[in-house]
Amino acid sequence: MNERINKKKVMYHFLNHVTEIVLILVVIALWIATDSFMKLNNWMNLLRSGAIKGLIALGVTMVLICGKIDLSTGSQVGLSGMFVAVFCKNMVAAGYNQTLACLIGMAVGIAFAVVIGLLHAFLQNTYDLPPFVVTLGTQYLMFGLAAIICNNYPIPNAYPNWYVQVGMGRLFGVVPYPVIIFFVAAVLCYFIMEHTTTGRSVYAVGGNQEAARLTGINVFKSKAFVFIAVQILAAIAGFINSAQVNQADWSYGKEWPTDCLSMAIIGGTSMAGGSGTIYGTVVGVVLISVLINGMTILNWNIYLQYIVRGAILIGSLVLMAYRDKYRD
């Protein structure tokens, strides 16, 4: 009996860390197959490319742990960058300081993200509306709003130099600022989810909402926290993305929600709620970034890349099902 239990524990822990194992194997394979993969500059570039979506994936992880989903994050990316560009363009034309205009635009973007997060939590908690449908609706709302604000035209070169440097620059000329921002955000999210009452409440609500309510947990507060957090992280990702390209466009981030969801799931977060870790998502972000970078270096067809990423996502779901079976 004890031997059987020990085998289940070993299998559970193996499946729980399979993403790290796959990452190590992929890195070794690409190291052998290419000359440029292990160069420092290549690693900085691949981490920078994954850091922006990774920010959103951190928020998506918390939403999934709470047993919910948010498909509107992509539209927040385009809209937040648009807010900053519009304020910079119009206020500078009116004679105001560009930095002041930029900061006001960022504040408006963050405030709007908080409002959208609260709206999601309110509609889902009060009327028990499916978060899939609610967030899909607000996604269209924000895409439409962003397109109206810019008259369906991109706004280039509206930002101050320091703002652009956040997206393009590197600390000491080595580490891209988006990578630093991502890892700082990951540490903060990890601390909240693993070492605070707020994080424990999110896990409880995702595991069993009614049981959490009966134990005195404020369910609405937990939902509001995760929905607001993912929207704020999406807004920050939008700022960084617009800084990288020095341009605002309403369509930026349009295809991102599925990518960010994949990063969280590949990192071991269950769509059923109640389980998942920020650490796992960080590993998922790095794995996806390494795969995309490696397949690009190897000059693989983009459609073949989609097949590989899809197969890994499906494989992750299957492995999670087995993992949960061994845990139970």
Coordinates of C-alpha atoms in Angstrom, one line a residue:
M1 CA 0.0 0.0 0.0
N2 CA 2.8 2.4 1.0
E3 CA 4.7 1.5 -2.1
R4 CA 1.7 2.3 -4.3
I5 CA 1.3 5.7 -2.5
N6 CA 5.0 6.5 -3.0
K7 CA 4.7 5.7 -6.7
K8 CA 1.8 8.0 -7.1
K9 CA 3.7 10.8 -5.3
V10 CA 6.7 10.3 -7.6
M11 CA 4.6 10.3 -10.7
Y12 CA 2.7 13.4 -9.5
H13 CA 5.9 15.3 -8.8
F14 CA 7.3 14.3 -12.2
L15 CA 4.2 15.4 -14.1
N16 CA 4.2 18.6 -12.0
H17 CA 7.7 19.5 -13.2
V18 CA 7.5 18.2 -16.8
T19 CA 7.5 21.7 -18.2
E20 CA 11.0 22.4 -16.7
I21 CA 12.2 19.0 -18.1
V22 CA 10.9 19.9 -21.6
L23 CA 12.5 23.3 -21.4
I24 CA 15.9 21.8 -20.5
L25 CA 15.7 19.3 -23.3
V26 CA 14.7 21.9 -25.9
V27 CA 17.5 24.2 -24.8
I28 CA 20.0 21.4 -25.1
A29 CA 18.6 20.4 -28.6
L30 CA 18.8 24.0 -29.9
W31 CA 22.3 24.4 -28.4
I32 CA 23.5 21.4 -30.4
A33 CA 21.5 22.3 -33.6
T34 CA 22.5 26.0 -33.9
D35 CA 25.6 28.1 -33.4
S36 CA 23.8 31.3 -32.3
F37 CA 21.1 30.1 -29.9
M38 CA 23.2 30.1 -26.7
K39 CA 24.7 33.6 -27.3
L40 CA 23.8 36.1 -24.6
N41 CA 22.3 38.6 -27.1
N42 CA 20.0 36.0 -28.5
W43 CA 18.8 35.1 -25.0
M44 CA 18.1 38.7 -24.2
N45 CA 16.2 39.1 -27.4
L46 CA 14.1 36.0 -26.9
L47 CA 13.3 37.0 -23.3
R48 CA 12.4 40.5 -24.4
S49 CA 10.0 39.1 -27.0
G50 CA 8.3 36.9 -24.4
A51 CA 8.3 39.4 -21.6
I52 CA 5.4 41.6 -22.8
K53 CA 3.0 38.7 -23.3
G54 CA 4.4 37.2 -20.2
L55 CA 3.2 40.1 -18.1
I56 CA -0.4 39.3 -19.2
A57 CA 0.2 35.6 -18.7
L58 CA 0.9 36.3 -15.0
G59 CA -2.5 38.0 -14.7
V60 CA -4.2 35.2 -16.7
T61 CA -2.7 32.7 -14.3
M62 CA -4.4 34.4 -11.3
V63 CA -7.7 34.6 -13.2
L64 CA -7.5 30.9 -14.0
I65 CA -6.6 29.9 -10.5
C66 CA -9.8 31.8 -9.4
G67 CA -11.7 29.6 -11.8
K68 CA -12.4 32.4 -14.3
I69 CA -11.2 33.5 -17.7
D70 CA -10.5 36.9 -19.3
L71 CA -10.3 37.2 -23.1
S72 CA -10.3 41.0 -23.2
T73 CA -6.6 41.5 -22.4
G74 CA -5.5 41.9 -26.0
S75 CA -7.8 44.9 -26.5
Q76 CA -6.4 46.5 -23.4
V77 CA -2.9 46.4 -24.9
G78 CA -3.9 48.5 -27.9
L79 CA -6.1 50.8 -25.9
S80 CA -3.6 51.7 -23.2
G81 CA -0.9 52.6 -25.7
M82 CA -3.5 54.6 -27.6
F83 CA -4.4 56.6 -24.4
V84 CA -0.8 57.6 -23.9
A85 CA -0.3 58.6 -27.6
V86 CA -3.5 60.7 -27.8
F87 CA -2.7 62.6 -24.6
C88 CA 0.9 63.2 -25.7
K89 CA -0.1 64.3 -29.2
N90 CA -3.0 66.6 -28.1
M91 CA -1.5 68.1 -24.9
V92 CA 1.9 68.8 -26.5
A93 CA 0.1 70.5 -29.4
A94 CA -1.7 72.7 -26.7
G95 CA 1.7 73.6 -25.2
Y96 CA 1.9 71.2 -22.3
N97 CA 5.0 69.3 -21.2
Q98 CA 5.4 66.0 -23.0
T99 CA 6.4 64.0 -19.9
L100 CA 3.3 65.3 -18.0
A101 CA 1.1 64.4 -20.9
C102 CA 2.6 60.9 -21.0
L103 CA 2.1 60.3 -17.3
I104 CA -1.5 61.5 -17.5
G105 CA -2.1 59.2 -20.4
M106 CA -0.6 56.3 -18.4
A107 CA -2.7 57.1 -15.4
V108 CA -5.9 57.2 -17.5
G109 CA -4.9 53.8 -19.0
I110 CA -4.4 52.2 -15.6
A111 CA -7.6 53.8 -14.3
F112 CA -9.6 52.4 -17.3
A113 CA -8.0 49.0 -16.7
V114 CA -9.3 49.1 -13.1
V115 CA -12.8 50.0 -14.2
I116 CA -12.9 47.2 -16.7
G117 CA -11.7 44.7 -14.1
L118 CA -14.3 45.9 -11.7
L119 CA -17.0 45.6 -14.4
H120 CA -16.0 42.0 -15.1
A121 CA -16.1 41.1 -11.5
F122 CA -19.4 42.8 -10.9
L123 CA -21.2 41.3 -13.9
Q124 CA -19.8 37.8 -13.2
N125 CA -20.5 37.9 -9.4
T126 CA -23.9 39.7 -9.4
Y127 CA -25.6 38.2 -12.4
D128 CA -23.5 35.0 -12.6
L129 CA -22.7 35.7 -16.3
P130 CA -20.2 33.5 -18.0
P131 CA -16.8 35.3 -17.9
F132 CA -16.0 34.0 -21.3
V133 CA -18.9 35.9 -22.8
V134 CA -18.5 39.0 -20.6
T135 CA -14.8 39.5 -21.4
L136 CA -15.4 38.7 -25.1
G137 CA -17.9 41.5 -25.1
T138 CA -15.6 44.0 -23.4
Q139 CA -12.9 43.0 -25.8
Y140 CA -15.0 44.2 -28.8
L141 CA -16.0 47.3 -26.8
M142 CA -12.3 48.3 -26.2
F143 CA -11.2 47.6 -29.7
G144 CA -14.0 49.8 -31.0
L145 CA -13.2 52.6 -28.5
A146 CA -9.5 52.5 -29.4
A147 CA -10.3 52.6 -33.2
I148 CA -12.7 55.6 -32.7
I149 CA -10.1 57.5 -30.6
C150 CA -7.5 57.3 -33.4
N151 CA -9.9 57.4 -36.3
N152 CA -8.7 54.0 -37.3
Y153 CA -5.2 55.3 -38.0
P154 CA -2.0 54.5 -36.0
I155 CA -0.3 57.4 -34.1
P156 CA 3.5 57.3 -34.6
N157 CA 6.3 59.1 -32.8
A158 CA 4.1 60.7 -30.1
Y159 CA 6.0 59.5 -27.0
P160 CA 8.9 61.1 -25.1
N161 CA 12.3 59.6 -25.4
W162 CA 12.4 58.1 -21.8
Y163 CA 9.1 56.3 -22.6
V164 CA 10.5 54.8 -25.8
Q165 CA 13.7 53.7 -23.9
V166 CA 11.6 51.6 -21.5
G167 CA 10.6 49.5 -24.5
M168 CA 13.8 49.6 -26.5
G169 CA 16.6 50.2 -23.9
R170 CA 18.7 47.9 -21.9
L171 CA 20.1 48.1 -18.3
F172 CA 23.9 48.5 -18.6
G173 CA 23.4 47.9 -22.3
V174 CA 22.7 44.2 -21.6
V175 CA 19.3 43.3 -20.0
P176 CA 16.2 44.7 -21.8
Y177 CA 14.0 46.8 -19.5
P178 CA 10.9 44.7 -20.4
V179 CA 12.6 41.6 -19.1
I180 CA 13.4 43.4 -15.8
I181 CA 9.8 44.6 -15.5
F182 CA 8.4 41.1 -16.2
F183 CA 10.6 39.4 -13.6
V184 CA 9.8 42.1 -11.0
A185 CA 6.1 41.6 -11.7
A186 CA 6.5 37.8 -11.5
V187 CA 8.1 38.1 -8.0
L188 CA 5.4 40.4 -6.8
C189 CA 2.6 38.2 -8.2
Y190 CA 4.3 35.1 -6.7
F191 CA 4.5 36.8 -3.3
I192 CA 0.9 37.8 -3.4
M193 CA -0.4 34.4 -4.4
E194 CA 1.8 32.3 -2.1
H195 CA 2.3 34.4 1.0
T196 CA -0.8 36.6 1.5
T197 CA -4.4 36.1 2.5
T198 CA -5.5 37.6 -0.8
G199 CA -3.7 34.8 -2.7
R200 CA -4.9 32.0 -0.5
S201 CA -8.5 33.3 -0.9
V202 CA -8.1 33.2 -4.7
Y203 CA -7.0 29.6 -4.6
A204 CA -10.0 28.8 -2.2
V205 CA -12.5 30.5 -4.5
G206 CA -11.1 28.7 -7.5
G207 CA -11.2 25.3 -5.8
N208 CA -14.7 25.6 -4.4
Q209 CA -16.5 28.9 -4.5
E210 CA -19.4 28.0 -2.3
A211 CA -17.2 26.4 0.4
A212 CA -15.0 29.5 0.3
R213 CA -18.0 31.7 0.8
L214 CA -19.2 29.6 3.8
T215 CA -15.8 30.0 5.4
G216 CA -16.1 33.8 5.3
I217 CA -14.1 34.6 2.3
N218 CA -15.3 37.6 0.3
V219 CA -15.8 36.0 -3.1
F220 CA -16.4 39.2 -4.9
K221 CA -13.2 40.7 -3.5
S222 CA -11.2 37.8 -4.8
K223 CA -12.7 38.0 -8.2
A224 CA -12.3 41.7 -8.4
F225 CA -8.6 41.3 -7.4
V226 CA -7.8 38.9 -10.2
F227 CA -9.8 40.7 -12.9
I228 CA -8.3 44.1 -12.0
A229 CA -4.8 42.6 -11.8
V230 CA -4.9 41.1 -15.2
Q231 CA -6.2 44.3 -16.7
I232 CA -3.5 46.4 -15.1
L233 CA -0.8 44.0 -16.3
A234 CA -2.3 44.1 -19.8
A235 CA -2.2 47.9 -19.7
I236 CA 1.4 47.9 -18.6
A237 CA 2.1 45.4 -21.4
G238 CA 0.4 47.9 -23.8
F239 CA 2.7 50.7 -22.6
I240 CA 5.8 48.7 -23.2
N241 CA 4.6 47.4 -26.6
S242 CA 3.8 50.9 -27.8
A243 CA 7.2 52.0 -26.5
Q244 CA 9.0 49.2 -28.4
V245 CA 7.5 50.2 -31.8
N246 CA 7.2 54.0 -30.9
Q247 CA 3.6 53.9 -32.2
A248 CA 0.1 53.3 -31.0
D249 CA -2.4 51.2 -33.0
W250 CA -5.8 50.0 -31.8
S251 CA -5.1 46.5 -33.3
Y252 CA -2.0 45.8 -31.2
G253 CA -2.6 42.8 -29.0
K254 CA -5.5 41.5 -31.0
E255 CA -4.2 37.9 -31.2
W256 CA -2.5 37.9 -27.8
P257 CA -5.2 36.4 -25.4
T258 CA -4.7 32.9 -26.8
D259 CA -0.9 33.1 -26.6
C260 CA -1.0 34.3 -23.0
L261 CA -3.6 31.6 -22.1
S262 CA -1.3 29.0 -23.6
M263 CA 1.7 30.3 -21.5
A264 CA -0.3 29.9 -18.3
I265 CA -1.7 26.4 -19.2
I266 CA 1.7 25.1 -20.4
G267 CA 3.1 26.3 -17.1
G268 CA 0.7 24.0 -15.3
T269 CA -2.3 26.2 -14.4
S270 CA -5.6 24.3 -14.5
M271 CA -8.6 25.9 -16.4
A272 CA -10.8 24.2 -13.8
G273 CA -9.5 26.6 -11.1
G274 CA -7.9 26.1 -7.7
S275 CA -4.4 25.1 -9.0
G276 CA -1.5 26.6 -10.7
T277 CA 1.6 28.7 -9.8
I278 CA 3.2 31.9 -11.0
Y279 CA 6.5 30.0 -11.1
G280 CA 5.0 27.5 -13.5
T281 CA 3.8 30.4 -15.8
V282 CA 7.3 31.9 -15.8
V283 CA 8.6 28.6 -17.0
G284 CA 5.9 28.4 -19.6
V285 CA 6.7 31.9 -20.9
V286 CA 10.4 31.0 -21.2
L287 CA 9.6 27.7 -22.9
I288 CA 7.3 29.3 -25.5
S289 CA 9.9 32.1 -26.1
V290 CA 12.7 29.6 -26.5
L291 CA 10.6 27.5 -28.9
I292 CA 9.6 30.4 -31.1
N293 CA 13.2 31.7 -31.1
G294 CA 14.7 28.3 -31.9
M295 CA 12.2 27.6 -34.7
T296 CA 12.9 31.0 -36.2
I297 CA 16.6 30.4 -36.1
L298 CA 16.1 27.0 -37.8
N299 CA 13.9 28.8 -40.4
W300 CA 10.9 26.7 -39.8
N301 CA 7.7 27.6 -41.7
I302 CA 5.3 29.7 -39.6
Y303 CA 2.5 27.2 -40.1
L304 CA 4.7 24.4 -38.8
Q305 CA 5.5 26.6 -35.8
Y306 CA 1.7 26.9 -35.1
I307 CA 1.4 23.1 -35.3
V308 CA 4.3 22.6 -32.8
R309 CA 2.8 25.2 -30.4
G310 CA -0.7 23.6 -30.7
A311 CA 0.7 20.1 -30.0
I312 CA 2.5 21.3 -26.9
L313 CA -0.6 23.0 -25.6
I314 CA -2.8 19.9 -26.1
G315 CA 0.0 17.8 -24.6
S316 CA 0.1 20.1 -21.6
L317 CA -3.7 19.6 -21.0
V318 CA -3.4 15.8 -21.2
L319 CA -0.4 15.8 -18.8
M320 CA -2.4 18.0 -16.4
A321 CA -5.3 15.6 -16.5
Y322 CA -2.9 12.7 -15.6
R323 CA -1.2 14.9 -12.9
D324 CA -4.6 15.6 -11.2
K325 CA -5.4 11.9 -11.4
Y326 CA -2.3 11.0 -9.5
R327 CA -2.8 13.8 -7.0
D328 CA -6.3 12.5 -6.3

